PDB file of C-alpha atoms in Angstrom:
ATOM      1  CA  MET P 249     102.086  90.222 142.246  1.00 45.00           C
ATOM      2  CA  PRO P 250     103.691  86.941 143.277  1.00 51.00           C
ATOM      3  CA  ARG P 251     105.018  86.655 146.797  1.00 53.00           C
ATOM      4  CA  SER P 252     108.678  85.860 147.401  1.00 60.00           C
ATOM      5  CA  ASP P 253     107.852  82.360 148.688  1.00 82.00           C
ATOM      6  CA  THR P 254     105.880  81.464 145.564  1.00 88.00           C
ATOM      7  CA  VAL P 255     107.362  78.716 143.411  1.00 92.00           C
ATOM      8  CA  ARG P 256     106.774  79.388 139.718  1.00 93.00           C
ATOM      9  CA  PHE P 257     106.749  76.720 137.030  1.00 95.00           C
ATOM     10  CA  ARG P 258     106.890  77.927 133.434  1.00 93.00           C
ATOM     11  CA  HIS P 259     107.415  76.333 130.034  1.00 91.00           C
ATOM     12  CA  HIS P 260     110.906  76.354 128.583  1.00 92.00           C
ATOM     13  CA  GLN P 261     111.843  79.784 127.252  1.00 90.00           C
ATOM     14  CA  ALA P 262     113.044  78.278 123.976  1.00 95.00           C
ATOM     15  CA  ILE P 263     109.356  78.161 122.967  1.00 93.00           C
ATOM     16  CA  LEU P 264     109.150  81.929 123.410  1.00 90.00           C
ATOM     17  CA  VAL P 265     112.318  82.481 121.365  1.00 93.00           C
ATOM     18  CA  ALA P 266     111.017  80.203 118.600  1.00 95.00           C
ATOM     19  CA  ALA P 267     107.712  82.109 118.520  1.00 93.00           C
ATOM     20  CA  ILE P 268     109.537  85.434 118.211  1.00 93.00           C
ATOM     21  CA  VAL P 269     111.670  84.076 115.361  1.00 95.00           C
ATOM     22  CA  ALA P 270     108.517  82.718 113.674  1.00 95.00           C
ATOM     23  CA  THR P 271     106.855  86.124 114.029  1.00 94.00           C
ATOM     24  CA  ILE P 272     109.815  87.824 112.366  1.00 94.00           C
ATOM     25  CA  GLY P 273     109.768  85.178 109.630  1.00 94.00           C
ATOM     26  CA  ALA P 274     106.032  85.636 109.046  1.00 94.00           C
ATOM     27  CA  LEU P 275     106.277  89.424 108.661  1.00 94.00           C
ATOM     28  CA  PRO P 276     107.181  89.388 104.928  1.00 94.00           C
ATOM     29  CA  LEU P 277     104.331  86.970 104.175  1.00 93.00           C
ATOM     30  CA  ALA P 278     101.801  88.904 106.235  1.00 92.00           C
ATOM     31  CA  SER P 279     102.810  92.228 104.703  1.00 92.00           C
ATOM     32  CA  ALA P 280     102.545  90.909 101.119  1.00 93.00           C
ATOM     33  CA  ARG P 281      98.735  90.903 101.089  1.00 93.00           C
ATOM     34  CA  ALA P 282      96.181  92.189 103.581  1.00 91.00           C
ATOM     35  CA  TYR P 283      94.315  88.859 103.700  1.00 94.00           C
ATOM     36  CA  LEU P 284      97.535  87.149 104.926  1.00 94.00           C
ATOM     37  CA  LEU P 285      97.794  89.379 108.003  1.00 93.00           C
ATOM     38  CA  PRO P 286      96.099  86.785 110.273  1.00 94.00           C
ATOM     39  CA  VAL P 287      99.147  84.542 109.715  1.00 93.00           C
ATOM     40  CA  LEU P 288     100.856  86.659 112.391  1.00 93.00           C
ATOM     41  CA  LEU P 289      98.294  85.611 114.977  1.00 94.00           C
ATOM     42  CA  VAL P 290      99.690  82.083 115.291  1.00 94.00           C
ATOM     43  CA  PRO P 291     103.262  82.901 116.392  1.00 94.00           C
ATOM     44  CA  VAL P 292     102.127  85.867 118.481  1.00 91.00           C
ATOM     45  CA  THR P 293      99.582  83.665 120.296  1.00 93.00           C
ATOM     46  CA  VAL P 294     102.245  81.009 120.929  1.00 93.00           C
ATOM     47  CA  ALA P 295     104.610  83.691 122.284  1.00 91.00           C
ATOM     48  CA  VAL P 296     101.981  85.042 124.695  1.00 91.00           C
ATOM     49  CA  TRP P 297     101.101  81.497 125.825  1.00 92.00           C
ATOM     50  CA  ALA P 298     104.764  80.616 126.420  1.00 90.00           C
ATOM     51  CA  TRP P 299     105.290  83.803 128.440  1.00 89.00           C
ATOM     52  CA  ARG P 300     102.114  83.499 130.524  1.00 91.00           C
ATOM     53  CA  ALA P 301     101.100  79.841 130.976  1.00 94.00           C
ATOM     54  CA  GLY P 302     102.291  77.870 133.979  1.00 95.00           C
ATOM     55  CA  THR P 303     101.651  77.002 137.603  1.00 96.00           C
ATOM     56  CA  ASP P 304     102.354  79.071 140.722  1.00 95.00           C
ATOM     57  CA  ALA P 305     102.410  77.330 144.104  1.00 94.00           C
ATOM     58  CA  ASP P 306     102.595  78.770 147.610  1.00 92.00           C
ATOM     59  CA  ASP P 307     101.382  77.830 151.078  1.00 89.00           C
ATOM     60  CA  ARG P 308      97.811  78.908 150.224  1.00 92.00           C
ATOM     61  CA  GLY P 309      97.358  76.814 147.082  1.00 93.00           C
ATOM     62  CA  LEU P 310      97.910  76.540 143.361  1.00 95.00           C
ATOM     63  CA  ARG P 311      97.320  79.094 140.640  1.00 96.00           C
ATOM     64  CA  LEU P 312      97.019  77.582 137.167  1.00 96.00           C
ATOM     65  CA  ARG P 313      97.628  80.126 134.419  1.00 95.00           C
ATOM     66  CA  ALA P 314      96.599  79.628 130.811  1.00 92.00           C
ATOM     67  CA  LEU P 315      96.677  81.837 127.719  1.00 91.00           C
ATOM     68  CA  ALA P 316      93.615  83.868 128.652  1.00 90.00           C
ATOM     69  CA  GLY P 317      92.720  83.006 132.226  1.00 92.00           C
ATOM     70  CA  GLN P 318      93.740  81.591 135.549  1.00 95.00           C
ATOM     71  CA  ARG P 319      92.309  79.380 138.257  1.00 95.00           C
ATOM     72  CA  ARG P 320      93.118  79.417 141.974  1.00 96.00           C
ATOM     73  CA  ILE P 321      92.904  76.096 143.841  1.00 96.00           C
ATOM     74  CA  PRO P 322      93.404  76.023 147.623  1.00 95.00           C
ATOM     75  CA  TRP P 323      95.421  73.105 149.013  1.00 93.00           C
ATOM     76  CA  GLU P 324      92.327  71.951 150.941  1.00 94.00           C
ATOM     77  CA  GLN P 325      90.727  70.930 147.623  1.00 95.00           C
ATOM     78  CA  VAL P 326      93.759  68.910 146.460  1.00 94.00           C
ATOM     79  CA  VAL P 327      93.469  65.250 147.451  1.00 94.00           C
ATOM     80  CA  GLU P 328      96.497  63.880 145.610  1.00 93.00           C
ATOM     81  CA  LEU P 329      99.431  65.021 143.495  1.00 93.00           C
ATOM     82  CA  GLY P 330     100.854  62.615 140.956  1.00 93.00           C
ATOM     83  CA  SER P 331     101.862  62.262 137.335  1.00 93.00           C
ATOM     84  CA  ASP P 332     100.295  60.872 134.196  1.00 93.00           C
ATOM     85  CA  PRO P 333     101.939  58.428 131.770  1.00 94.00           C
ATOM     86  CA  ARG P 334     103.335  61.346 129.737  1.00 94.00           C
ATOM     87  CA  GLY P 335     105.295  62.686 132.729  1.00 93.00           C
ATOM     88  CA  ARG P 336     103.063  65.689 133.402  1.00 94.00           C
ATOM     89  CA  ALA P 337     102.108  66.503 136.986  1.00 95.00           C
ATOM     90  CA  VAL P 338      98.423  66.240 137.831  1.00 96.00           C
ATOM     91  CA  ALA P 339      96.335  67.199 140.838  1.00 95.00           C
ATOM     92  CA  GLN P 340      93.270  65.234 141.845  1.00 96.00           C
ATOM     93  CA  LEU P 341      90.641  67.343 143.554  1.00 96.00           C
ATOM     94  CA  GLY P 342      88.113  66.321 146.185  1.00 94.00           C
ATOM     95  CA  ASP P 343      85.276  66.336 143.651  1.00 95.00           C
ATOM     96  CA  GLY P 344      87.098  63.743 141.501  1.00 93.00           C
ATOM     97  CA  GLN P 345      88.335  66.217 138.926  1.00 95.00           C
ATOM     98  CA  VAL P 346      91.893  65.647 137.672  1.00 95.00           C
ATOM     99  CA  LEU P 347      93.792  68.731 136.516  1.00 95.00           C
ATOM    100  CA  VAL P 348      97.023  68.773 134.528  1.00 95.00           C
ATOM    101  CA  LEU P 349      99.347  71.337 136.097  1.00 96.00           C
ATOM    102  CA  PRO P 350     100.769  73.469 133.288  1.00 95.00           C
ATOM    103  CA  ALA P 351     104.575  73.407 132.995  1.00 94.00           C
ATOM    104  CA  VAL P 352     105.007  71.042 135.984  1.00 95.00           C
ATOM    105  CA  ARG P 353     106.749  67.750 135.266  1.00 95.00           C
ATOM    106  CA  ARG P 354     107.026  64.575 137.307  1.00 94.00           C
ATOM    107  CA  GLN P 355     110.487  65.537 138.608  1.00 95.00           C
ATOM    108  CA  ASP P 356     109.121  68.901 139.837  1.00 94.00           C
ATOM    109  CA  LEU P 357     106.673  67.305 142.302  1.00 93.00           C
ATOM    110  CA  PRO P 358     109.025  67.513 145.347  1.00 93.00           C
ATOM    111  CA  ARG P 359     109.400  71.297 144.801  1.00 92.00           C
ATOM    112  CA  LEU P 360     105.631  71.588 144.471  1.00 91.00           C
ATOM    113  CA  VAL P 361     105.037  69.729 147.741  1.00 89.00           C
ATOM    114  CA  ALA P 362     107.695  71.859 149.470  1.00 88.00           C
ATOM    115  CA  ALA P 363     105.947  75.019 148.254  1.00 85.00           C
ATOM    116  CA  ALA P 364     102.814  73.794 149.998  1.00 81.00           C
ATOM    117  CA  GLY P 365     104.732  73.668 153.270  1.00 78.00           C
ATOM    118  CA  ARG P 366     104.197  69.924 153.496  1.00 69.00           C
ATOM    119  CA  GLY P 367     107.697  68.668 152.883  1.00 61.00           C
ATOM    120  CA  GLU P 368     111.273  69.564 152.119  1.00 56.00           C
ATOM    121  CA  PRO P 369     112.516  69.823 148.539  1.00 49.00           C
ATOM    122  CA  GLU P 370     114.823  67.065 147.413  1.00 50.00           C
ATOM    123  CA  PRO P 371     118.327  68.123 146.363  1.00 51.00           C
ATOM    124  CA  ALA P 372     118.818  68.631 142.618  1.00 48.00           C
ATOM    125  CA  GLN P 373     120.422  65.709 140.848  1.00 47.00           C
TER     126      GLN P 373
END
């Protein structure tokens, strides 16, 4: 259960809505023949990913959530926070590993740093 001081970053909820609409649209096709039933797996998987995937940050560290798993990274392991050329936030770890932070964009970095207790969030523009 997330604590009240946890900052949550999630993908835009329009992805979830689109996946639900795609699931409803795929129902007639999937119910036409039994071998077409796996067609429903694609929009359902996208819906679950959109609902679950993201990054949680608090004063203890980061929790990266994916479709089927999660990874906890304490702040002590994070050497640098930055962004890649596509505008996604990345964290460089002490062992040289670079991790893309799901659902965190370049403009979200001040909120992420503030969640770590290492700075104040910048006002929204």
